[in-house]
XYZ file of N, CA and C in Angstrom:
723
model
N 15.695 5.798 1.132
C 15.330 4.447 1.573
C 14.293 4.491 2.692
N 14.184 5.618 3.769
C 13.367 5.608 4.509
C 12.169 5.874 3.578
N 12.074 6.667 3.276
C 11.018 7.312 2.263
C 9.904 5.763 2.057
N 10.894 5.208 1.096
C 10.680 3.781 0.428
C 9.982 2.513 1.433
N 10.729 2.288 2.755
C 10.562 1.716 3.538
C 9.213 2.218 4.074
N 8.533 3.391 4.562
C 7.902 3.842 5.442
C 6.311 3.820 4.894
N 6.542 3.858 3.449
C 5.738 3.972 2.388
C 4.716 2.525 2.355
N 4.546 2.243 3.598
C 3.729 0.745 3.120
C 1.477 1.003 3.583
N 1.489 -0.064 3.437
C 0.169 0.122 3.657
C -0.458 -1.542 4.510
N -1.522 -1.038 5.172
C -2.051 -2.320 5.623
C -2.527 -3.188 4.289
N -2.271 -4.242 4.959
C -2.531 -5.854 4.322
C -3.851 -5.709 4.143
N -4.755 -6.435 2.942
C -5.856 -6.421 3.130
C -6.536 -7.701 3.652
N -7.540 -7.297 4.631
C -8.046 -8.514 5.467
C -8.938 -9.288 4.648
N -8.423 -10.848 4.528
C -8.658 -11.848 4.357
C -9.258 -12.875 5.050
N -9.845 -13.645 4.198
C -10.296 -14.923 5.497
C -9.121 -15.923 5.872
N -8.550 -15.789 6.847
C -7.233 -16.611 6.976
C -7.554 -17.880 8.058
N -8.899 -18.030 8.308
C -9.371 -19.039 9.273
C -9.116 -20.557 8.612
N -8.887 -20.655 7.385
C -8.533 -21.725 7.027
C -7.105 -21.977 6.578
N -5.695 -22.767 7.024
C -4.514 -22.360 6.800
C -4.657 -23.056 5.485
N -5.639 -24.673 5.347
C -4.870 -25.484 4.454
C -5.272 -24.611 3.124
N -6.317 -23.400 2.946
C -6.622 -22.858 1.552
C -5.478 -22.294 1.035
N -4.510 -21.887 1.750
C -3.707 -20.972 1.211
C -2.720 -21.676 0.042
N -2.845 -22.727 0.045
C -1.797 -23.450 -1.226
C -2.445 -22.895 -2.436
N -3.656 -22.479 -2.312
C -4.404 -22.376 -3.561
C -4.264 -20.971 -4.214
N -3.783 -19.754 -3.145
C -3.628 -18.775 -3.380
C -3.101 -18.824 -4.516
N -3.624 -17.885 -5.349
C -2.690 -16.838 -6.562
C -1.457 -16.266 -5.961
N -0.211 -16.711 -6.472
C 1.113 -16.189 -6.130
C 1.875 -16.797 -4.953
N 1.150 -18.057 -4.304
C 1.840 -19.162 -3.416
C 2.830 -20.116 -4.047
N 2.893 -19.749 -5.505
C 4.341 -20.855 -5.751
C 5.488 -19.427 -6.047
N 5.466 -18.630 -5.652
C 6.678 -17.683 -5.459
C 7.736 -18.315 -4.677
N 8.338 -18.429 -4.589
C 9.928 -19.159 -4.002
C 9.719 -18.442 -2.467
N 10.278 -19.293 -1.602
C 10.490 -18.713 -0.144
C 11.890 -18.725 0.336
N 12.901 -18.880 -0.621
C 14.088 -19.853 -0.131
C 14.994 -19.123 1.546
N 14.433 -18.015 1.924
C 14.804 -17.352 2.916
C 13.877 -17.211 4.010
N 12.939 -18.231 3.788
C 11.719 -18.131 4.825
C 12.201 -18.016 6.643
N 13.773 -18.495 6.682
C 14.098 -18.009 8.681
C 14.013 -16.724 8.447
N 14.521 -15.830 7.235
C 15.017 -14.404 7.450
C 13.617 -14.028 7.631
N 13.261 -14.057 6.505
C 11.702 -13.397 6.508
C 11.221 -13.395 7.808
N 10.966 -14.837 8.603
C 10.299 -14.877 9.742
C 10.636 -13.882 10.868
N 11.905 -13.847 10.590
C 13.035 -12.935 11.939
C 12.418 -11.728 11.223
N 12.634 -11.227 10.477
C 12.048 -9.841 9.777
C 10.415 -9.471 10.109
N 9.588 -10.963 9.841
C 8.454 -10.659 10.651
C 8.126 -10.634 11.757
N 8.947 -10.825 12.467
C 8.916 -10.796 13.824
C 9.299 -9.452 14.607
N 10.055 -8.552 13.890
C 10.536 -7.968 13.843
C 9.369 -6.234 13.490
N 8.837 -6.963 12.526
C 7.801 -5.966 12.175
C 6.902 -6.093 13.167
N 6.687 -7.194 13.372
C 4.850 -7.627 14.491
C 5.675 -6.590 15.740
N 6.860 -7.008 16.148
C 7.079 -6.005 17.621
C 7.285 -4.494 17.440
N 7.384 -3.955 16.115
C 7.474 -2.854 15.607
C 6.157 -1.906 15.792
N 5.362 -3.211 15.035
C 4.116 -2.444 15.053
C 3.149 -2.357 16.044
N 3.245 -3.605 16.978
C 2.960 -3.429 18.292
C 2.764 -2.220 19.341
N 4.283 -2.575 19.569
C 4.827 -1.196 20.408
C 5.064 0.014 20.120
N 5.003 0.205 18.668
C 5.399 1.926 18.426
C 4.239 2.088 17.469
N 4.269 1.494 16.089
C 3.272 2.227 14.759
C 1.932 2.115 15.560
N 1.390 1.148 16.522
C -0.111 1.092 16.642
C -0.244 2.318 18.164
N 0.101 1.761 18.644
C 0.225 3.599 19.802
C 0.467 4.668 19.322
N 1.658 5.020 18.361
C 1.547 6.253 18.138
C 0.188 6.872 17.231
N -0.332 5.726 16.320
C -1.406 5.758 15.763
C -2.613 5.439 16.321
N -2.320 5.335 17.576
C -3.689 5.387 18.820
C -3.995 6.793 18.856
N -3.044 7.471 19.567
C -3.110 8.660 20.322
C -3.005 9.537 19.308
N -3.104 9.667 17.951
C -2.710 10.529 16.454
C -4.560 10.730 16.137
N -5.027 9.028 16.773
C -6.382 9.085 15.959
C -7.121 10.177 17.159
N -6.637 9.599 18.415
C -7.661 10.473 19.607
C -7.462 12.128 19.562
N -6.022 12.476 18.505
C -6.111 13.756 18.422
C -6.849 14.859 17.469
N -6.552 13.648 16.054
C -7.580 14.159 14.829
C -8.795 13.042 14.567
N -9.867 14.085 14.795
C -11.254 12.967 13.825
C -11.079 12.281 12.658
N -11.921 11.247 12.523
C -11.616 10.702 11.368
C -12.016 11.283 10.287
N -12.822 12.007 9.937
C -12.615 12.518 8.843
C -11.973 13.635 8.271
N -11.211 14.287 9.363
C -9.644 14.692 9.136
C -8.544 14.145 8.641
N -8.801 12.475 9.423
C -7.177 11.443 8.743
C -7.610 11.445 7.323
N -9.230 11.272 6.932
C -9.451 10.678 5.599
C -9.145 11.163 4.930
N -9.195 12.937 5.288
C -8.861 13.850 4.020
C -7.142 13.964 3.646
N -6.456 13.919 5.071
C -4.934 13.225 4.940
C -4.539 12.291 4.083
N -5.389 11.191 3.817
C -5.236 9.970 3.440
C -5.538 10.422 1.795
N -6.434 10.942 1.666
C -7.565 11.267 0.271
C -5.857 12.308 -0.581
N -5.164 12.994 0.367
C -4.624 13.989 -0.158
C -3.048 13.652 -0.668
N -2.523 12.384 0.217
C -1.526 11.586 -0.200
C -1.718 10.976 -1.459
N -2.535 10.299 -1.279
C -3.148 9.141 -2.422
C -3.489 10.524 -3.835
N -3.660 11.525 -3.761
C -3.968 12.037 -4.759
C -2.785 12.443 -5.555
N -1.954 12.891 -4.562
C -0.161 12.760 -5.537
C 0.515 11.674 -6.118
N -0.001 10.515 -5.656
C 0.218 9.365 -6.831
C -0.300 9.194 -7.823
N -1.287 10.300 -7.837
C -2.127 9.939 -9.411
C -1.461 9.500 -10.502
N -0.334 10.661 -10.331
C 0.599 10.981 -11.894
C 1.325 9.490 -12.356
N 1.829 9.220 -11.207
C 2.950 8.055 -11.485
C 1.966 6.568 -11.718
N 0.776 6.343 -10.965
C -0.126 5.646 -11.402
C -0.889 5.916 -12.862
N -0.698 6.672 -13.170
C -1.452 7.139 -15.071
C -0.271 6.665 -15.851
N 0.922 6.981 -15.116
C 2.530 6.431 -16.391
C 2.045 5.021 -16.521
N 2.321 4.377 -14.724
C 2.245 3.051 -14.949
C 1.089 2.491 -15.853
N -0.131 2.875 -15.959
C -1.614 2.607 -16.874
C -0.649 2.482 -18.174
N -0.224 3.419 -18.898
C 0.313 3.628 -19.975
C 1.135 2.882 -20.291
N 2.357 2.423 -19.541
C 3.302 1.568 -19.207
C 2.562 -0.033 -19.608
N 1.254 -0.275 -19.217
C 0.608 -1.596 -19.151
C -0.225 -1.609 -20.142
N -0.465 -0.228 -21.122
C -1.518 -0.596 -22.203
C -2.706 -0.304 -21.987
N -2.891 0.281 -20.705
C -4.113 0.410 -20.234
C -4.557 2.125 -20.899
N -5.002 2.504 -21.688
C -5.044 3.538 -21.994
C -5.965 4.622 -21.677
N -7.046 3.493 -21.444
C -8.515 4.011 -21.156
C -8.392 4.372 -19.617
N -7.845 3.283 -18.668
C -7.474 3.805 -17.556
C -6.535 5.065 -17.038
N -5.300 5.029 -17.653
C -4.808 6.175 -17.369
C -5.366 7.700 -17.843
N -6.424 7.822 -18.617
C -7.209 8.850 -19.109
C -7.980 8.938 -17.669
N -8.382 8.038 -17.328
C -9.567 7.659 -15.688
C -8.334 8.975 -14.603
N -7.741 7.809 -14.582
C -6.781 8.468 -13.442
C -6.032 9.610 -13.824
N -6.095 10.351 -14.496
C -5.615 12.119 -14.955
C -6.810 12.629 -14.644
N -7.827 12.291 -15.176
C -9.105 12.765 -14.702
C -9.663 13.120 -13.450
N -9.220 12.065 -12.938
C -9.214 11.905 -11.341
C -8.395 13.260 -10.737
N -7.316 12.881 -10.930
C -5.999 13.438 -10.432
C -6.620 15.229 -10.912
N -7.155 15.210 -11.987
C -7.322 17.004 -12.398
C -8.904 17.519 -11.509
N -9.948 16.737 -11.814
C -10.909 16.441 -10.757
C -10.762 17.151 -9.071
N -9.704 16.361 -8.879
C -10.065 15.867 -7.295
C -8.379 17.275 -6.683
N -7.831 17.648 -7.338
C -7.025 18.866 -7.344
C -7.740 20.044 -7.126
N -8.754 20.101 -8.269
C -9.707 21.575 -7.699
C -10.895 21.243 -7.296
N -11.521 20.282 -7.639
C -12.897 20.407 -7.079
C -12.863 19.762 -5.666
N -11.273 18.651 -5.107
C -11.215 18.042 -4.203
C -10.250 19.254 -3.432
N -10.302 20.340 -3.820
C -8.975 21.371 -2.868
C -7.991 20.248 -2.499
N -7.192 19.986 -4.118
C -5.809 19.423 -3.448
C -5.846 18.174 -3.317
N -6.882 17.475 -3.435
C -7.229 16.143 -3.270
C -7.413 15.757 -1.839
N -7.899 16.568 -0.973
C -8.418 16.581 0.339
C -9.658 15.739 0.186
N -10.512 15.945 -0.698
C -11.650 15.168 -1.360
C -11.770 14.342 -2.412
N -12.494 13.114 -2.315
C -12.397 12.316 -3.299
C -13.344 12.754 -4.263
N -13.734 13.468 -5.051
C -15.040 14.530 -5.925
C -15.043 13.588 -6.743
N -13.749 13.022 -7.300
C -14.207 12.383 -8.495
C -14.662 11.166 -8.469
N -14.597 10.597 -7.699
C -15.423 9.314 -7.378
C -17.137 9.565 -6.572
N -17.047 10.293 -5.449
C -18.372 10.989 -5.019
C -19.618 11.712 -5.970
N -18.620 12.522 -6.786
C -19.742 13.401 -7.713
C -19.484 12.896 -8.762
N -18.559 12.440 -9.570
C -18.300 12.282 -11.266
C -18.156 10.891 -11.500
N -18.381 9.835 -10.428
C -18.457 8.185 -9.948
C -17.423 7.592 -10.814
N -16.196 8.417 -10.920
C -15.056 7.762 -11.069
C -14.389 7.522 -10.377
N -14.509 6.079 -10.153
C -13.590 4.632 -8.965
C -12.427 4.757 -9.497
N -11.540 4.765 -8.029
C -10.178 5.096 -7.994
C -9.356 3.804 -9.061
N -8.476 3.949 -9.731
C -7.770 2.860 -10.166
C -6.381 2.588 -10.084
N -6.396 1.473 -9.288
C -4.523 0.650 -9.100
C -3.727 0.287 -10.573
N -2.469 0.940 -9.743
C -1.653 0.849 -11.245
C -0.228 0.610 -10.369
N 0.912 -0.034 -10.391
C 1.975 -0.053 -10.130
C 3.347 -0.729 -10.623
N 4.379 0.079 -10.561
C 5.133 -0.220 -11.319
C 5.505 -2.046 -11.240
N 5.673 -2.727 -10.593
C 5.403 -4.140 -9.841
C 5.023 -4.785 -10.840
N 3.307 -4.064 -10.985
C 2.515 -4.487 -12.106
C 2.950 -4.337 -12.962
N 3.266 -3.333 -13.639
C 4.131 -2.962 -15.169
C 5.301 -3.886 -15.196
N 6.537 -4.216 -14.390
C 7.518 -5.600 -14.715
C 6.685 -6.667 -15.186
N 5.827 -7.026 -14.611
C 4.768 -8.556 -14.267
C 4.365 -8.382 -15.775
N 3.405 -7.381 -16.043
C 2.832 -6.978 -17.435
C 4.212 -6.935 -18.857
N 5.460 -7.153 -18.355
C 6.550 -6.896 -19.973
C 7.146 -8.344 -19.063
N 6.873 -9.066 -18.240
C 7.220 -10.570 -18.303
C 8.262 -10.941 -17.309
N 8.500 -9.725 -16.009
C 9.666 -10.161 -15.234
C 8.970 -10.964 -13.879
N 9.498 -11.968 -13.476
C 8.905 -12.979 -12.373
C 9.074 -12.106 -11.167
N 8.665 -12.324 -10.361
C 8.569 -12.120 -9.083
C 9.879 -12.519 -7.960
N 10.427 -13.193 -8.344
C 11.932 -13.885 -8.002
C 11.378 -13.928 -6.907
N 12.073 -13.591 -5.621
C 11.467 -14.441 -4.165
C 10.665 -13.541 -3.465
N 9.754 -14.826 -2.476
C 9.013 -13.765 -1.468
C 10.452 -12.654 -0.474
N 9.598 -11.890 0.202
C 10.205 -10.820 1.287
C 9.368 -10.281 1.826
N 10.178 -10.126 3.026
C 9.620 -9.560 4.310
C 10.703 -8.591 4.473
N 10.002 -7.199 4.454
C 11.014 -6.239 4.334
C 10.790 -5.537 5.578
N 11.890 -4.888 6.440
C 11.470 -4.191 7.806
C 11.234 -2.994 7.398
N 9.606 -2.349 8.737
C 9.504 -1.481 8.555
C 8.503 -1.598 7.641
N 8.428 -2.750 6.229
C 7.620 -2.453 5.181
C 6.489 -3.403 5.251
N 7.264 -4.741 5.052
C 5.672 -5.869 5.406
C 5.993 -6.577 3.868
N 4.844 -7.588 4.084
C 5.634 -8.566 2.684
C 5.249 -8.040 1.352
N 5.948 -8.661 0.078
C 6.188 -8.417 -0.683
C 7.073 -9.684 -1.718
N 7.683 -9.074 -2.879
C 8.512 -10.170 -3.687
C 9.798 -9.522 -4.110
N 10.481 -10.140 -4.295
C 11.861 -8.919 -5.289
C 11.421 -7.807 -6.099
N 10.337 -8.227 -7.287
C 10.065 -7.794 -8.120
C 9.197 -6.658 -7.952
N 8.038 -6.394 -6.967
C 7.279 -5.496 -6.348
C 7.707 -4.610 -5.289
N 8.711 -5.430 -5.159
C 9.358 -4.004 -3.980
C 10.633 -3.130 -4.639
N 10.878 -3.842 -5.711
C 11.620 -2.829 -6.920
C 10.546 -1.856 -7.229
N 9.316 -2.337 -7.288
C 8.856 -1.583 -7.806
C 8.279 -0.363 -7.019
N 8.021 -0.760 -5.767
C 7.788 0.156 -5.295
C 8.850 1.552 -4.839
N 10.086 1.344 -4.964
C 11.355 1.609 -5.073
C 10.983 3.200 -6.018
N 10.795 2.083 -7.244
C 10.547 3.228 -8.542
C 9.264 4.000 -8.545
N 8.225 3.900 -8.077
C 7.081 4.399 -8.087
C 7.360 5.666 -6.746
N 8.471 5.085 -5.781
C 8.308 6.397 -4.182
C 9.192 7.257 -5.276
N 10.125 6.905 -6.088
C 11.392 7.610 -6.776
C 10.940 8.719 -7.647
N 9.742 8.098 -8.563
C 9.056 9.222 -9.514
C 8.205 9.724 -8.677
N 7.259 9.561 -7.739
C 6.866 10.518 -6.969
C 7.749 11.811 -6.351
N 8.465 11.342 -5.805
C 8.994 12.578 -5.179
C 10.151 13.287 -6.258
N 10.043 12.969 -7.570
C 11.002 13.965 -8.693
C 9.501 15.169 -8.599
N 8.403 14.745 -8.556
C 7.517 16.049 -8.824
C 7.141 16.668 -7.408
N 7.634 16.358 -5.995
C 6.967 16.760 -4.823
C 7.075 18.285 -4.604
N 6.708 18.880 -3.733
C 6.970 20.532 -3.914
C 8.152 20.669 -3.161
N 8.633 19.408 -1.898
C 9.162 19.736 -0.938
C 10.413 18.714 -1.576
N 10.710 18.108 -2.153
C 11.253 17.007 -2.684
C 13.491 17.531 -2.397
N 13.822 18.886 -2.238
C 14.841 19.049 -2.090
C 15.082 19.254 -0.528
N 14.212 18.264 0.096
C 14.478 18.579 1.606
C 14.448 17.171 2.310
N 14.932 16.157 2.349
C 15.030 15.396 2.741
C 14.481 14.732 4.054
N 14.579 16.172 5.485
C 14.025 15.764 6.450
C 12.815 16.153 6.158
N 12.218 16.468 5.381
C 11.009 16.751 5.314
C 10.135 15.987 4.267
N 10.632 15.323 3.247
C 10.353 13.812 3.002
C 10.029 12.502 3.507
N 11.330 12.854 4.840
C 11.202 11.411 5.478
C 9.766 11.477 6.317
N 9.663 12.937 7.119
C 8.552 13.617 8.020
C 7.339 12.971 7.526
N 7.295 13.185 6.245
C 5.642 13.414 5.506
C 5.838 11.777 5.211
N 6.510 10.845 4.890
C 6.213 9.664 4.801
C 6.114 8.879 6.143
N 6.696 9.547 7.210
C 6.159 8.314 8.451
C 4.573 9.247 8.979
N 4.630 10.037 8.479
C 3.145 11.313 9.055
C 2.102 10.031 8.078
N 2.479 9.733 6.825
C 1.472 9.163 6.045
C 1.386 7.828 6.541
N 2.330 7.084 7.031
C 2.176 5.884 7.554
C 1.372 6.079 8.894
N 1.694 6.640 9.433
C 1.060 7.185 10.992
C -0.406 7.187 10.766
N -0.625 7.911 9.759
C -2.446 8.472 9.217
C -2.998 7.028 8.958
N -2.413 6.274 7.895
C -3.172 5.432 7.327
C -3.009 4.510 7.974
N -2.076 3.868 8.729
C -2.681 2.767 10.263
C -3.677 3.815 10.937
N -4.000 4.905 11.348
C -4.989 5.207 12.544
C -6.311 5.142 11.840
N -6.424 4.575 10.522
C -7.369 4.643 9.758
C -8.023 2.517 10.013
N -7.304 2.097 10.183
C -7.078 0.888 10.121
C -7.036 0.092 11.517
N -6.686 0.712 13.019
C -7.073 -0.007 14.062
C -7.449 -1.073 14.067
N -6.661 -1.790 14.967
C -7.251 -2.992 14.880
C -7.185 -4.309 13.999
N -7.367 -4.264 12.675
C -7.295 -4.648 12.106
C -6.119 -5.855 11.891
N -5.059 -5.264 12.248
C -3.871 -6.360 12.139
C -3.449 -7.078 13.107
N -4.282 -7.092 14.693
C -4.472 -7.680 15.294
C -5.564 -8.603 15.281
N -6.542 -8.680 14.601
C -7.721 -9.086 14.137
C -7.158 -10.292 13.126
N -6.789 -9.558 12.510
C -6.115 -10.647 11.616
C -4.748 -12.297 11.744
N -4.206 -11.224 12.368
C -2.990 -12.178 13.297
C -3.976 -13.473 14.018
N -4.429 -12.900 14.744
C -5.546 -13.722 15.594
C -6.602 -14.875 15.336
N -6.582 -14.817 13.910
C -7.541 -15.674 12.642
C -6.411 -17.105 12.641
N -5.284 -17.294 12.732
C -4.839 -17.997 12.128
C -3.571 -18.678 13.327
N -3.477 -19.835 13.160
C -2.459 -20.453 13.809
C -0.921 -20.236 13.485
N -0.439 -19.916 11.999
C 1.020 -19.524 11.866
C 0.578 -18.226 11.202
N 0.515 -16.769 11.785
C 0.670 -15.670 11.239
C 1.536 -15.718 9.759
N 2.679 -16.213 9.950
C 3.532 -15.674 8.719
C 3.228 -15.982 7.843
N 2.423 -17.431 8.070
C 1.998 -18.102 6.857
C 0.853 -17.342 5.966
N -0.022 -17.390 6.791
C -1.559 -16.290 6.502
C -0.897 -14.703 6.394
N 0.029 -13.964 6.599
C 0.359 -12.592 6.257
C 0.987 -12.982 5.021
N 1.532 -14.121 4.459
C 2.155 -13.987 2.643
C 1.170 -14.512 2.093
N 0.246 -15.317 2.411
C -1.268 -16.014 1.565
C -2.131 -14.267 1.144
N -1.992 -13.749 2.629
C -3.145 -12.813 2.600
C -2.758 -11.632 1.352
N -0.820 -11.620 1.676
C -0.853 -9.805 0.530
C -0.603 -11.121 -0.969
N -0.601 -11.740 -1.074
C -0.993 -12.234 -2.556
C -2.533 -12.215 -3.224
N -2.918 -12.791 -2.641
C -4.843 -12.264 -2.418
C -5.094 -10.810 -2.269
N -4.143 -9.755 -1.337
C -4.595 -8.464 -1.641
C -3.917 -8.088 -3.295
N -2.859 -8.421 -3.470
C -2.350 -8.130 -4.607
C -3.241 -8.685 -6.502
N -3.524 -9.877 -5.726
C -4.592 -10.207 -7.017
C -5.742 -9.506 -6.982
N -6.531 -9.106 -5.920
C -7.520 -8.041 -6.193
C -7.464 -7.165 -6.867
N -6.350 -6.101 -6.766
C -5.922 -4.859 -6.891
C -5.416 -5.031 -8.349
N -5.233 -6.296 -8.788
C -5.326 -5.933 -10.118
C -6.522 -7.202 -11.044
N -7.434 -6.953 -10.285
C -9.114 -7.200 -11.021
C -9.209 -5.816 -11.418
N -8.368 -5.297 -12.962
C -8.860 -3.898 -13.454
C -10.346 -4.119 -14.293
N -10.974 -3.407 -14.014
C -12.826 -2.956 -14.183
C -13.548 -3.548 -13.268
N -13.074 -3.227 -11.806
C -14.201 -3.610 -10.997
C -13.621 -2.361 -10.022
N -14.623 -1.969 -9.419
C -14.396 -1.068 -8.325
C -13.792 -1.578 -7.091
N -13.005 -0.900 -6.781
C -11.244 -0.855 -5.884
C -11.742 0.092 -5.055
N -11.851 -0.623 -3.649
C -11.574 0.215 -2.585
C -9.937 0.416 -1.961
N -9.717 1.549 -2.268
C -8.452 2.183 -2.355
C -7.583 2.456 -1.020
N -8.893 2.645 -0.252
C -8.188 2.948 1.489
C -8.121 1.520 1.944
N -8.622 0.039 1.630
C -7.958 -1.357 2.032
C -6.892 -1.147 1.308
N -6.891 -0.845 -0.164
C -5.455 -1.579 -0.797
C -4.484 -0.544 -0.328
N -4.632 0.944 -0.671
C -3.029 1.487 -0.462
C -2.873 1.849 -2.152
N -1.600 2.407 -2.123
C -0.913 2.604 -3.341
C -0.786 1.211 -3.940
């Protein structure tokens, strides 16, 4: 569950300067029926990330250059390949999950390990989003309610199952996968990396808008409809897994 929990990614920044657009969002008639919890939960996260995830990811960035975190970042993201090619397959996408094996075999040796993104740099194959979330959504299961999960950041029933199943088949193939403290290690190390990649940003954002909570569930529905505009190029370090 830590694993699962720790496993999140920044929100992607949106224009949230206008509150009344957000009715219009893609995925704003999702049910809220727990919107005090959520709030207490977001509140909960904002002092979380405040005081501990953005300092410790201050002083993480002043220790490694950035293009040290990137290759951190480049090398996480490359062990999801596998479970992102099921999900392709899972959705019909066939042509894509051929992309992303490619990738994934690519960016293993010519990226040492996926330290490097080669296959997008040299062979201009753009990374592609696939998640299990998506695969329910794609065989017809709703989204049942919004959530604000601690520790994780928002989400719906249905996508945070999924993300559930996507940390689950990842780590059946990890090398380290029968060690538990060393699972949990490498998933707050990856959360740690990919906020020091991101500074700023979620204070930037907060700051756009008169009710945060409102503009942080407008905004990951809008990141979530991007991420699945499949055939357009996906910048991968905004979205995350």
């Amino acid at each position: 569950m830590a694993v699962l929990l720790l496993n999140a990614t920044p929100v992607l920044a949106v224009d949230l300067l206008d509150d009344a657009s957000y009715e219009s969002v893609p995925g704003e008639m999702v049910a809220d029926p727990i919107e005090p919890l959520n709030r207490a939960f977001f509140a909960f996260n904002d002092t979380f990330y405040l005081w501990v995830l953005d300092p410790v990811a201050s002083g993480y960035s002043m220790i490694l250059p950035e293009d040290i975190r990137g290759c951190v970042d480049n090398f996480f993201y490359n062990l999801a390949e596998p479970v992102r090619a099921v999900n392709c397959l899972l959705q019909g996408r066939i042509s894509d999950s051929g992309i992303v094996l490619t990738r994934f075999v690519i960016n293993s040796v010519f990226g040492v390990f996926g330290l490097a993104d080669a296959a997008a740099h040299e062979f201009k194959l753009d990374p592609v989003h696939a998640a299990f979330g998506e695969t329910l959504a794609v065989w017809g299961v709703g989204d049942g309610l919004y959530l604000v999960v601690p520790f994780f950041g928002p989400s719906t029933a249905r996508d945070f199952l999924g993300v559930g199943v996507d940390t689950f088949a990842m780590t059946t193939y990890y090398p380290w996968r029968d060690d538990d403290m060393t699972l949990v290690s490498l998933a707050i190390a990856q959360r740690v990396n990919t906020t020091s990649l991101h500074l700023g940003e979620y204070q930037d954002m907060k700051s756009m808008s008169f009710d945060p909570y409102i503009a942080f569930r407008s905004g990951y529905f809008q990141m979530r409809s991007k991420r699945r505009q499949h055939g357009q190029p996906v910048d991968e370090a905004q979205l995350g897994n």
